[in-house]
Coordinates of C-alpha atoms in Angstrom, one line a residue:
Chain A
X1 CA 14.6 -13.6 -48.3
X2 CA 11.3 -14.7 -50.0
X3 CA 10.2 -17.8 -51.7
X4 CA 9.8 -19.3 -55.1
X5 CA 7.8 -22.1 -56.6
X6 CA 9.0 -25.0 -58.6
X7 CA 8.3 -23.5 -62.0
X8 CA 10.9 -20.8 -61.2
X9 CA 13.6 -23.4 -60.5
X10 CA 16.7 -23.2 -62.6
X11 CA 20.5 -23.7 -62.3
X12 CA 22.1 -21.3 -59.9
X13 CA 19.0 -20.6 -57.7
X14 CA 19.9 -20.7 -54.0
X15 CA 17.4 -22.4 -51.7
X16 CA 17.2 -22.8 -48.0
X17 CA 16.4 -26.4 -47.1
X18 CA 16.4 -27.8 -43.5
X19 CA 18.4 -24.7 -42.4
X20 CA 21.2 -25.0 -45.0
X21 CA 21.8 -23.1 -48.2
X22 CA 21.8 -25.1 -51.4
X23 CA 22.6 -24.3 -55.0
X24 CA 20.5 -25.9 -57.8
X25 CA 22.9 -27.6 -60.1
X26 CA 20.4 -29.5 -62.2
X27 CA 16.6 -29.1 -62.6
X28 CA 14.4 -31.6 -64.4
X29 CA 10.7 -31.1 -65.1
X30 CA 9.0 -34.6 -65.0
X31 CA 5.4 -35.2 -65.8
X32 CA 4.5 -38.9 -66.4
X33 CA 1.6 -39.0 -68.9
X34 CA -1.5 -37.4 -67.6
X35 CA -0.2 -37.4 -64.0
X36 CA 1.1 -34.9 -61.5
X37 CA 4.2 -32.9 -62.5
X38 CA 7.3 -33.0 -60.4
X39 CA 10.7 -31.4 -60.4
X40 CA 13.7 -33.6 -59.9
X41 CA 16.5 -31.4 -58.6
X42 CA 20.2 -32.0 -57.9
X43 CA 21.4 -29.6 -55.2
X44 CA 24.8 -28.8 -53.7
X45 CA 24.9 -28.0 -50.0
X46 CA 27.0 -24.8 -49.9
X47 CA 28.2 -25.5 -46.4
X48 CA 29.5 -29.0 -46.8
X49 CA 29.7 -29.2 -50.6
X50 CA 27.7 -32.5 -50.7
X51 CA 25.3 -33.1 -53.6
X52 CA 21.8 -34.4 -52.9
X53 CA 18.9 -35.2 -55.2
X54 CA 15.4 -34.2 -54.2
X55 CA 11.9 -34.4 -55.9
X56 CA 9.4 -31.6 -55.5
X57 CA 5.7 -31.7 -56.4
X58 CA 4.9 -29.1 -59.0
X59 CA 3.7 -25.9 -57.4
X60 CA 5.6 -26.5 -54.1
X61 CA 7.0 -23.4 -52.6
X62 CA 10.5 -23.1 -51.3
X63 CA 12.4 -20.5 -49.3
X64 CA 15.2 -18.7 -51.1
X65 CA 18.6 -18.6 -49.3
X66 CA 20.3 -15.2 -49.0
X67 CA 23.5 -16.2 -50.8
X68 CA 25.6 -13.9 -52.8
X69 CA 29.0 -14.1 -54.5
X70 CA 31.4 -11.2 -54.0
X71 CA 35.0 -10.4 -54.7
X72 CA 37.0 -9.5 -51.6
X73 CA 40.6 -8.6 -51.1
X74 CA 42.6 -10.7 -48.6
X75 CA 44.2 -8.4 -46.0
X76 CA 45.9 -10.3 -43.2
X77 CA 45.4 -12.9 -40.5
X78 CA 46.2 -13.0 -36.8
X79 CA 46.2 -16.8 -36.5
X80 CA 42.5 -17.0 -35.5
X81 CA 40.8 -14.5 -37.8
X82 CA 41.4 -14.1 -41.5
X83 CA 40.4 -10.6 -42.6
X84 CA 39.1 -9.7 -46.1
X85 CA 38.1 -6.3 -47.4
X86 CA 35.5 -5.1 -49.9
X87 CA 37.4 -2.7 -52.1
X88 CA 34.2 -0.9 -53.0
X89 CA 33.2 0.2 -49.5
X90 CA 36.3 -0.7 -47.4
X91 CA 34.0 -2.9 -45.3
X92 CA 35.9 -5.7 -43.5
X93 CA 34.6 -9.3 -43.5
X94 CA 36.2 -11.8 -41.1
X95 CA 36.4 -15.6 -41.4
X96 CA 38.1 -18.5 -39.8
X97 CA 40.2 -21.5 -40.7
X98 CA 37.3 -24.0 -40.7
X99 CA 35.6 -22.0 -43.5
X100 CA 38.9 -21.5 -45.4
X101 CA 40.2 -25.0 -45.3
X102 CA 42.8 -25.7 -47.9
X103 CA 42.4 -22.2 -49.4
X104 CA 44.5 -20.8 -46.6
X105 CA 47.6 -22.3 -48.4
X106 CA 47.1 -19.8 -51.3
X107 CA 46.1 -16.6 -49.6
X108 CA 48.5 -13.8 -50.3
X109 CA 47.8 -10.3 -49.0
X110 CA 46.2 -7.9 -51.6
X111 CA 45.0 -10.8 -53.8
X112 CA 41.3 -10.8 -54.8
X113 CA 39.3 -13.9 -53.8
X114 CA 35.8 -15.1 -54.7
X115 CA 33.8 -15.3 -51.5
X116 CA 30.3 -16.9 -51.1
X117 CA 28.3 -15.1 -48.4
X118 CA 25.2 -16.6 -46.7
X119 CA 23.2 -14.1 -44.7
X120 CA 26.3 -11.9 -45.0
X121 CA 28.6 -14.5 -43.5
X122 CA 31.4 -16.2 -45.6
X123 CA 30.7 -19.9 -46.2
X124 CA 33.4 -20.5 -48.8
X125 CA 36.4 -18.7 -50.2
X126 CA 38.0 -19.4 -53.6
X127 CA 41.5 -18.1 -54.2
X128 CA 42.5 -16.7 -57.6
X129 CA 43.3 -19.4 -60.1
X130 CA 47.0 -18.4 -60.1
X131 CA 49.1 -16.9 -57.4
X132 CA 52.7 -15.8 -57.2
X133 CA 54.4 -17.0 -54.0
X134 CA 58.0 -16.8 -52.7
X135 CA 60.0 -19.8 -51.7
X136 CA 61.1 -19.6 -48.1
X137 CA 62.7 -23.0 -47.8
X138 CA 64.1 -25.6 -50.1
X139 CA 67.2 -27.8 -50.6
X140 CA 69.9 -25.9 -52.5
X141 CA 70.6 -26.5 -56.3
X142 CA 71.4 -29.8 -58.0
X143 CA 72.8 -32.8 -56.2
X144 CA 73.8 -34.4 -59.4
X145 CA 71.3 -37.2 -58.7
X146 CA 68.9 -37.4 -61.6
X147 CA 67.2 -40.5 -60.3
X148 CA 64.9 -38.3 -58.1
X149 CA 63.0 -37.4 -61.3
X150 CA 64.0 -33.7 -61.3
X151 CA 61.9 -32.3 -58.6
X152 CA 62.2 -31.4 -54.9
X153 CA 59.8 -30.0 -52.3
X154 CA 59.7 -26.3 -51.6
X155 CA 58.0 -24.4 -48.8
X156 CA 56.3 -21.2 -49.9
X157 CA 55.6 -18.0 -47.9
X158 CA 52.1 -19.1 -47.0
X159 CA 53.3 -22.4 -45.6
X160 CA 52.2 -24.4 -48.7
X161 CA 54.6 -27.1 -49.9
X162 CA 54.8 -27.7 -53.6
X163 CA 57.0 -29.9 -55.9
X164 CA 59.4 -27.7 -57.9
X165 CA 62.3 -28.3 -60.4
X166 CA 65.8 -28.8 -58.9
X167 CA 67.1 -25.4 -60.1
X168 CA 64.6 -23.4 -57.9
X169 CA 66.4 -21.5 -55.1
X170 CA 65.1 -19.8 -51.9
X171 CA 63.6 -16.3 -52.4
X172 CA 62.5 -17.1 -55.9
X173 CA 59.0 -16.0 -56.9
X174 CA 56.9 -19.0 -58.3
X175 CA 53.6 -19.0 -60.2
X176 CA 51.3 -21.6 -58.7
X177 CA 48.0 -23.0 -60.1
X178 CA 45.8 -23.0 -56.9
X179 CA 43.4 -25.5 -58.4
X180 CA 46.0 -28.3 -58.7
X181 CA 48.6 -27.0 -56.3
X182 CA 51.2 -27.3 -59.0
X183 CA 54.3 -25.2 -59.9
X184 CA 53.8 -23.5 -63.2
X185 CA 56.8 -21.3 -63.7
X186 CA 59.2 -18.8 -62.2
X187 CA 58.2 -15.2 -62.1
X188 CA 60.8 -12.6 -62.9
X189 CA 60.5 -9.6 -60.5
X190 CA 59.9 -6.5 -62.5
Chain B
X1 CA 14.5 -23.8 -92.6
X2 CA 16.7 -25.4 -90.1
X3 CA 17.8 -29.0 -90.6
X4 CA 15.7 -30.1 -87.7
X5 CA 12.5 -28.4 -88.9
X6 CA 13.0 -30.2 -92.2
X7 CA 13.3 -33.5 -90.4
X8 CA 10.3 -32.8 -88.3
X9 CA 8.2 -32.0 -91.4
X10 CA 9.5 -35.2 -93.1
X11 CA 8.5 -37.2 -90.0
X12 CA 5.0 -35.7 -90.1
X13 CA 4.7 -36.6 -93.8
X14 CA 5.6 -40.2 -93.0
X15 CA 3.1 -40.4 -90.2
X16 CA 0.4 -38.9 -92.4
X17 CA 1.3 -41.4 -95.2
X18 CA 0.9 -44.4 -92.8
X19 CA -2.4 -43.2 -91.4
X20 CA -3.9 -42.4 -94.8
X21 CA -2.8 -45.7 -96.2
X22 CA -4.7 -47.4 -93.4
X23 CA -8.1 -45.8 -94.3
X24 CA -8.2 -43.2 -91.6
X25 CA -9.5 -39.8 -92.6
X26 CA -7.4 -36.7 -91.9
X27 CA -9.3 -33.9 -90.3
X28 CA -8.3 -30.4 -89.2
X29 CA -10.3 -29.4 -86.1
X30 CA -10.4 -26.0 -84.3
X31 CA -7.5 -24.9 -82.0
X32 CA -9.6 -22.3 -80.2
X33 CA -12.2 -24.0 -78.0
X34 CA -15.1 -22.9 -75.9
X35 CA -14.3 -25.2 -73.0
X36 CA -11.1 -25.8 -71.1
X37 CA -9.9 -29.3 -70.5
X38 CA -11.2 -31.0 -67.4
X39 CA -8.1 -33.2 -67.0
X40 CA -6.9 -32.2 -63.5
X41 CA -3.2 -32.0 -64.2
X42 CA -3.3 -30.2 -67.6
X43 CA -3.8 -26.4 -68.0
X44 CA -5.1 -24.5 -71.0
X45 CA -3.8 -21.2 -72.3
X46 CA -6.8 -18.8 -72.2
X47 CA -7.5 -16.0 -74.7
X48 CA -9.2 -13.6 -72.3
X49 CA -10.5 -11.2 -74.9
X50 CA -12.6 -14.0 -76.6
X51 CA -13.2 -16.2 -73.6
X52 CA -11.7 -19.1 -75.5
X53 CA -9.0 -21.7 -74.8
X54 CA -6.1 -23.1 -76.9
X55 CA -6.7 -26.8 -77.2
X56 CA -4.6 -29.2 -75.1
X57 CA -5.5 -32.0 -77.5
X58 CA -8.0 -32.8 -80.3
X59 CA -9.7 -35.5 -78.3
X60 CA -13.3 -34.4 -78.2
X61 CA -13.4 -32.8 -81.6
X62 CA -12.1 -36.1 -83.1
X63 CA -14.4 -38.3 -81.1
X64 CA -17.4 -36.3 -82.1
X65 CA -16.6 -36.8 -85.8
X66 CA -16.0 -40.6 -85.3
X67 CA -19.3 -41.0 -83.5
X68 CA -21.5 -38.8 -85.7
X69 CA -19.9 -39.5 -89.1
X70 CA -19.0 -43.1 -88.4
X71 CA -15.4 -42.9 -89.7
X72 CA -11.9 -43.5 -88.4
X73 CA -10.1 -40.2 -88.0
X74 CA -6.7 -38.7 -87.3
X75 CA -5.3 -35.2 -86.9
X76 CA -1.7 -34.0 -86.8
X77 CA -1.5 -30.5 -85.3
X78 CA -0.3 -28.2 -82.6
X79 CA -1.5 -28.5 -79.1
X80 CA -0.8 -26.2 -76.1
X81 CA -0.3 -27.0 -72.4
X82 CA 0.5 -24.2 -70.0
X83 CA 3.3 -24.6 -67.5
X84 CA 4.8 -27.7 -69.0
X85 CA 8.4 -26.8 -69.9
X86 CA 11.5 -28.9 -69.6
X87 CA 14.0 -31.0 -71.4
X88 CA 11.3 -33.1 -73.1
X89 CA 8.3 -30.8 -72.5
X90 CA 7.2 -27.9 -74.7
X91 CA 4.2 -25.7 -74.0
X92 CA 3.4 -25.8 -77.7
X93 CA 4.0 -29.2 -79.4
X94 CA 2.7 -31.3 -82.2
X95 CA 0.6 -34.3 -81.7
X96 CA -0.7 -37.1 -83.9
X97 CA -4.0 -38.2 -82.5
X98 CA -6.2 -40.9 -84.0
X99 CA -9.3 -43.0 -83.3
X100 CA -10.5 -46.3 -84.7
X101 CA -13.9 -47.9 -84.6
X102 CA -14.2 -51.6 -83.6
X103 CA -10.6 -51.7 -82.6
X104 CA -9.4 -52.6 -79.1
X105 CA -6.5 -51.0 -77.2
X106 CA -4.5 -54.1 -78.0
X107 CA -5.1 -53.6 -81.7
X108 CA -3.9 -50.1 -81.4
X109 CA -0.6 -51.2 -79.7
X110 CA 0.0 -53.6 -82.6
X111 CA -0.7 -50.8 -85.1
X112 CA 1.8 -48.5 -83.3
X113 CA 4.4 -51.2 -83.5
X114 CA 4.1 -51.4 -87.3
X115 CA 3.9 -47.6 -87.5
X116 CA 7.3 -47.3 -85.6
X117 CA 8.8 -49.8 -88.1
X118 CA 7.4 -47.8 -91.0
X119 CA 9.2 -44.6 -89.8
X120 CA 12.4 -46.4 -89.1
X121 CA 12.4 -47.1 -85.4
X122 CA 13.6 -50.6 -85.2
X123 CA 13.5 -51.2 -81.5
X124 CA 12.2 -54.5 -80.4
X125 CA 9.3 -53.4 -78.2
X126 CA 8.5 -55.1 -74.9
X127 CA 4.9 -55.5 -73.9
X128 CA 4.4 -55.5 -70.1
X129 CA 1.4 -55.1 -67.9
X130 CA 1.6 -52.2 -65.3
X131 CA 1.1 -54.9 -62.7
X132 CA 4.3 -56.8 -63.8
X133 CA 6.4 -53.6 -64.1
X134 CA 5.3 -52.4 -60.7
X135 CA 5.8 -55.7 -59.0
X136 CA 9.3 -56.3 -60.5
X137 CA 10.4 -52.8 -59.4
X138 CA 8.7 -52.7 -56.0
X139 CA 8.0 -56.3 -54.9
X140 CA 4.3 -55.6 -54.4
X141 CA 1.2 -55.7 -56.6
X142 CA -0.3 -52.3 -57.3
X143 CA -3.8 -53.4 -56.3
X144 CA -2.8 -55.0 -53.1
X145 CA -0.6 -52.1 -52.0
X146 CA -2.4 -49.8 -49.5
X147 CA -1.9 -46.1 -49.7
X148 CA 0.4 -46.4 -46.7
X149 CA 2.5 -49.1 -48.6
X150 CA 2.7 -46.7 -51.6
X151 CA 3.9 -43.8 -49.3
X152 CA 6.5 -46.1 -47.8
X153 CA 7.8 -47.0 -51.3
X154 CA 7.9 -43.3 -52.2
X155 CA 9.9 -42.5 -49.0
X156 CA 12.3 -45.3 -49.8
X157 CA 13.0 -44.3 -53.4
X158 CA 12.7 -40.5 -53.5
X159 CA 13.6 -37.5 -51.4
X160 CA 10.1 -35.9 -51.7
X161 CA 7.6 -34.4 -49.3
X162 CA 5.1 -37.2 -49.8
X163 CA 2.6 -35.6 -47.3
X164 CA 1.9 -33.1 -50.2
X165 CA 0.6 -36.0 -52.4
X166 CA -3.2 -36.2 -52.3
X167 CA -4.9 -39.4 -53.3
X168 CA -3.9 -42.7 -54.6
X169 CA -3.5 -41.5 -58.2
X170 CA -0.8 -39.0 -57.2
X171 CA 1.1 -41.7 -55.3
X172 CA 1.2 -43.8 -58.4
X173 CA 2.3 -40.7 -60.4
X174 CA 5.2 -40.3 -58.0
X175 CA 6.3 -43.9 -58.3
X176 CA 6.1 -43.7 -62.1
X177 CA 9.0 -41.3 -61.9
X178 CA 11.1 -44.1 -60.3
X179 CA 9.9 -46.7 -62.8
X180 CA 10.9 -44.5 -65.8
X181 CA 14.4 -44.1 -64.5
X182 CA 15.0 -47.9 -64.2
X183 CA 17.4 -49.7 -66.5
X184 CA 14.4 -51.6 -68.0
X185 CA 12.9 -48.3 -69.2
X186 CA 16.1 -46.5 -70.1
X187 CA 17.2 -49.2 -72.4
X188 CA 14.1 -50.4 -74.1
X189 CA 10.9 -49.5 -76.0
X190 CA 8.0 -50.7 -73.7
X191 CA 4.3 -50.8 -74.1
X192 CA 2.9 -50.7 -70.5
X193 CA -0.8 -51.8 -70.5
X194 CA -3.6 -52.2 -68.0
X195 CA -3.1 -49.3 -65.8
X196 CA -4.6 -49.2 -62.2
X197 CA -8.2 -48.0 -62.3
X198 CA -7.1 -44.8 -60.4
X199 CA -5.2 -43.8 -63.6
X200 CA -7.9 -44.8 -66.1
X201 CA -8.4 -41.4 -67.7
X202 CA -11.3 -41.9 -70.1
X203 CA -10.7 -45.6 -70.7
X204 CA -13.0 -48.6 -70.2
X205 CA -12.2 -50.8 -67.2
X206 CA -10.8 -54.3 -67.7
X207 CA -12.7 -57.4 -66.8
X208 CA -10.7 -57.0 -63.5
X209 CA -12.2 -53.6 -62.6
X210 CA -9.1 -52.7 -60.6
X211 CA -7.4 -52.1 -63.9
X212 CA -8.2 -50.1 -67.0
X213 CA -7.8 -50.5 -70.7
X214 CA -5.1 -47.9 -71.0
X215 CA -1.6 -48.2 -72.4
X216 CA 1.5 -46.1 -72.8
X217 CA 4.5 -46.5 -75.0
X218 CA 7.9 -45.5 -73.5
X219 CA 11.0 -45.4 -75.6
X220 CA 14.3 -45.0 -73.7
X221 CA 12.3 -43.8 -70.7
X222 CA 10.5 -41.1 -72.7
X223 CA 6.7 -41.4 -72.9
X224 CA 5.7 -41.3 -76.6
X225 CA 2.1 -42.5 -76.8
X226 CA -0.9 -42.7 -74.6
X227 CA -3.9 -44.8 -75.6
X228 CA -7.3 -45.9 -74.4
X229 CA -10.1 -48.2 -75.3
X230 CA -12.6 -45.3 -75.0
X231 CA -15.6 -45.0 -72.7
X232 CA -18.9 -45.3 -74.7
X233 CA -21.5 -45.0 -71.9
X234 CA -22.5 -41.4 -71.5
X235 CA -23.2 -41.9 -67.7
X236 CA -19.7 -43.3 -67.1
X237 CA -18.2 -40.5 -69.1
X238 CA -20.1 -37.9 -67.1
X239 CA -18.9 -39.6 -63.9
X240 CA -15.3 -39.3 -65.1
X241 CA -15.7 -35.6 -65.8
X242 CA -17.3 -35.0 -62.4
X243 CA -14.4 -37.0 -60.7
X244 CA -12.0 -34.8 -62.4
X245 CA -13.6 -31.6 -61.2
X246 CA -13.7 -33.1 -57.6
X247 CA -9.9 -33.7 -58.0
X248 CA -9.5 -30.1 -59.2
X249 CA -11.4 -28.7 -56.3
X250 CA -9.4 -30.7 -53.8
X251 CA -6.2 -29.0 -55.1
X252 CA -7.6 -25.5 -55.3
X253 CA -7.6 -25.5 -59.2
X254 CA -10.5 -23.9 -61.1
X255 CA -13.2 -26.4 -62.1
X256 CA -14.1 -26.9 -65.7
X257 CA -17.6 -26.7 -67.2
X258 CA -19.0 -30.1 -68.0
X259 CA -18.6 -31.0 -71.7
X260 CA -22.4 -31.5 -72.0
X261 CA -22.3 -31.5 -75.8
X262 CA -20.1 -34.6 -75.8
X263 CA -22.1 -36.4 -73.1
X264 CA -25.2 -35.8 -75.2
X265 CA -23.6 -37.1 -78.4
X266 CA -22.7 -40.3 -76.5
X267 CA -26.3 -40.5 -75.2
X268 CA -27.9 -40.0 -78.6
X269 CA -25.6 -42.4 -80.6
X270 CA -25.3 -46.0 -79.9
X271 CA -21.5 -45.9 -80.1
X272 CA -19.8 -49.3 -80.6
X273 CA -16.4 -50.0 -79.1
X274 CA -13.5 -47.7 -80.3
X275 CA -10.0 -46.9 -79.3
X276 CA -7.7 -44.0 -79.6
X277 CA -4.1 -42.9 -79.1
X278 CA -2.0 -39.7 -79.1
X279 CA 1.6 -39.4 -79.9
X280 CA 4.1 -36.6 -79.2
X281 CA 5.9 -35.9 -82.5
X282 CA 8.9 -33.9 -81.2
X283 CA 9.6 -36.8 -78.7
X284 CA 9.4 -39.2 -81.6
X285 CA 12.0 -37.1 -83.4
X286 CA 14.2 -37.1 -80.3
X287 CA 14.1 -40.9 -80.2
X288 CA 14.9 -41.1 -84.0
X289 CA 17.9 -38.8 -83.4
X290 CA 19.0 -40.6 -80.3
X291 CA 18.9 -37.4 -78.2
X292 CA 17.6 -37.0 -74.6
X293 CA 16.4 -33.5 -74.7
X294 CA 14.8 -31.0 -77.1
X295 CA 17.5 -28.4 -76.9
X296 CA 19.8 -30.9 -78.5
X297 CA 17.4 -30.8 -81.5
X298 CA 17.0 -27.1 -81.7
X299 CA 13.6 -27.3 -83.3
X300 CA 12.1 -23.9 -82.3

């Protein structure tokens, strides 16, 4: 993939450190007085999301990580493989539950997702900010008991469980904010 | 004119006013020089067509005038340092640099305190020796710490490839990063004086030769001033230049031609003790405006 030196460091540059891909989130040039210059860098490990701080001597050379961000369409899953497709070339990219984590709750077929690839393999998948999902199970209507605070759990077609208002029925289409996991509104089928 | 350029100009006027009132003569010296700096960690911009270099400071031009004309001098002007770019680094910046005969580095620190007051920076300044600051932070005196001790400290405090650090000076440079981030530095204005001899620059050594008559002023962790009680012996000056070239060679940097003209001026003139200091003006402005980075100032 090639390498860069510290004077090319900036936010967004992807580096390979100890075998893992990292993203530079902060880069500070430090040069005390007439001394040697350093770069103090905050990095996010793209595999485990942890943030670390490292200091590099000015001029030090580092390997670039082959990391790209791409938009892929979610196709389907067979319980062990989750299949995405690149709509530009119809190429299929497969990933698993341990990469997807919580994202699996919001994956609806045909929806576009932001996928981070490292050496052409997915290391993280971001669902769209909002997704419309159907309710497959929930308790029916009002029970006349307002002490519950006006919400009840509902299971959606992906298996995700969200808090919804009491008037929501099975088969209704709901708009969900995937970032907070919250019900936003009902969606009227066109 | 942007608001900040106006403020920068006003600050420069005040600095000039203070220096003129104190009987220092203002001079304007060349920006294009024949020789590059020999300081090992500073790089000049070169004008290839003319084989000249943009100055990294006014140091030797000012020193020549002080020694030959026997006057206190100052200059406020642009200086240029290649590859120094960051939140508080500019490749082109403005510096106030001045030199005074018969004054010690301690005298200069006192002068800077009153200069700060004059321009409206009312921080109470602390005055601490490098030894004290180092010992408080790391539990060991700098002169008793072996290179191995220093490397241990570096490993403990930073995630850095310390095998890349060559020589004791670089180990101290690395630890300075840690010092500047401590609460003591972030919350105060501090004069640090009596640097380890490895970091002497062009300053005279103290009576304790493990330390040198060098000081720096830090305000909120930002280095604002560097000052020396200057070397007056031509042989010692020549030795310093040669050490710097040795340092450059060790790191694969080009060596700089010896500033023989300056060495000769020292040899010819019986120069009495004198001290000098240089101050970064944009950084001073940042402190006055309580910002931590230049892009919050939008100067250029």
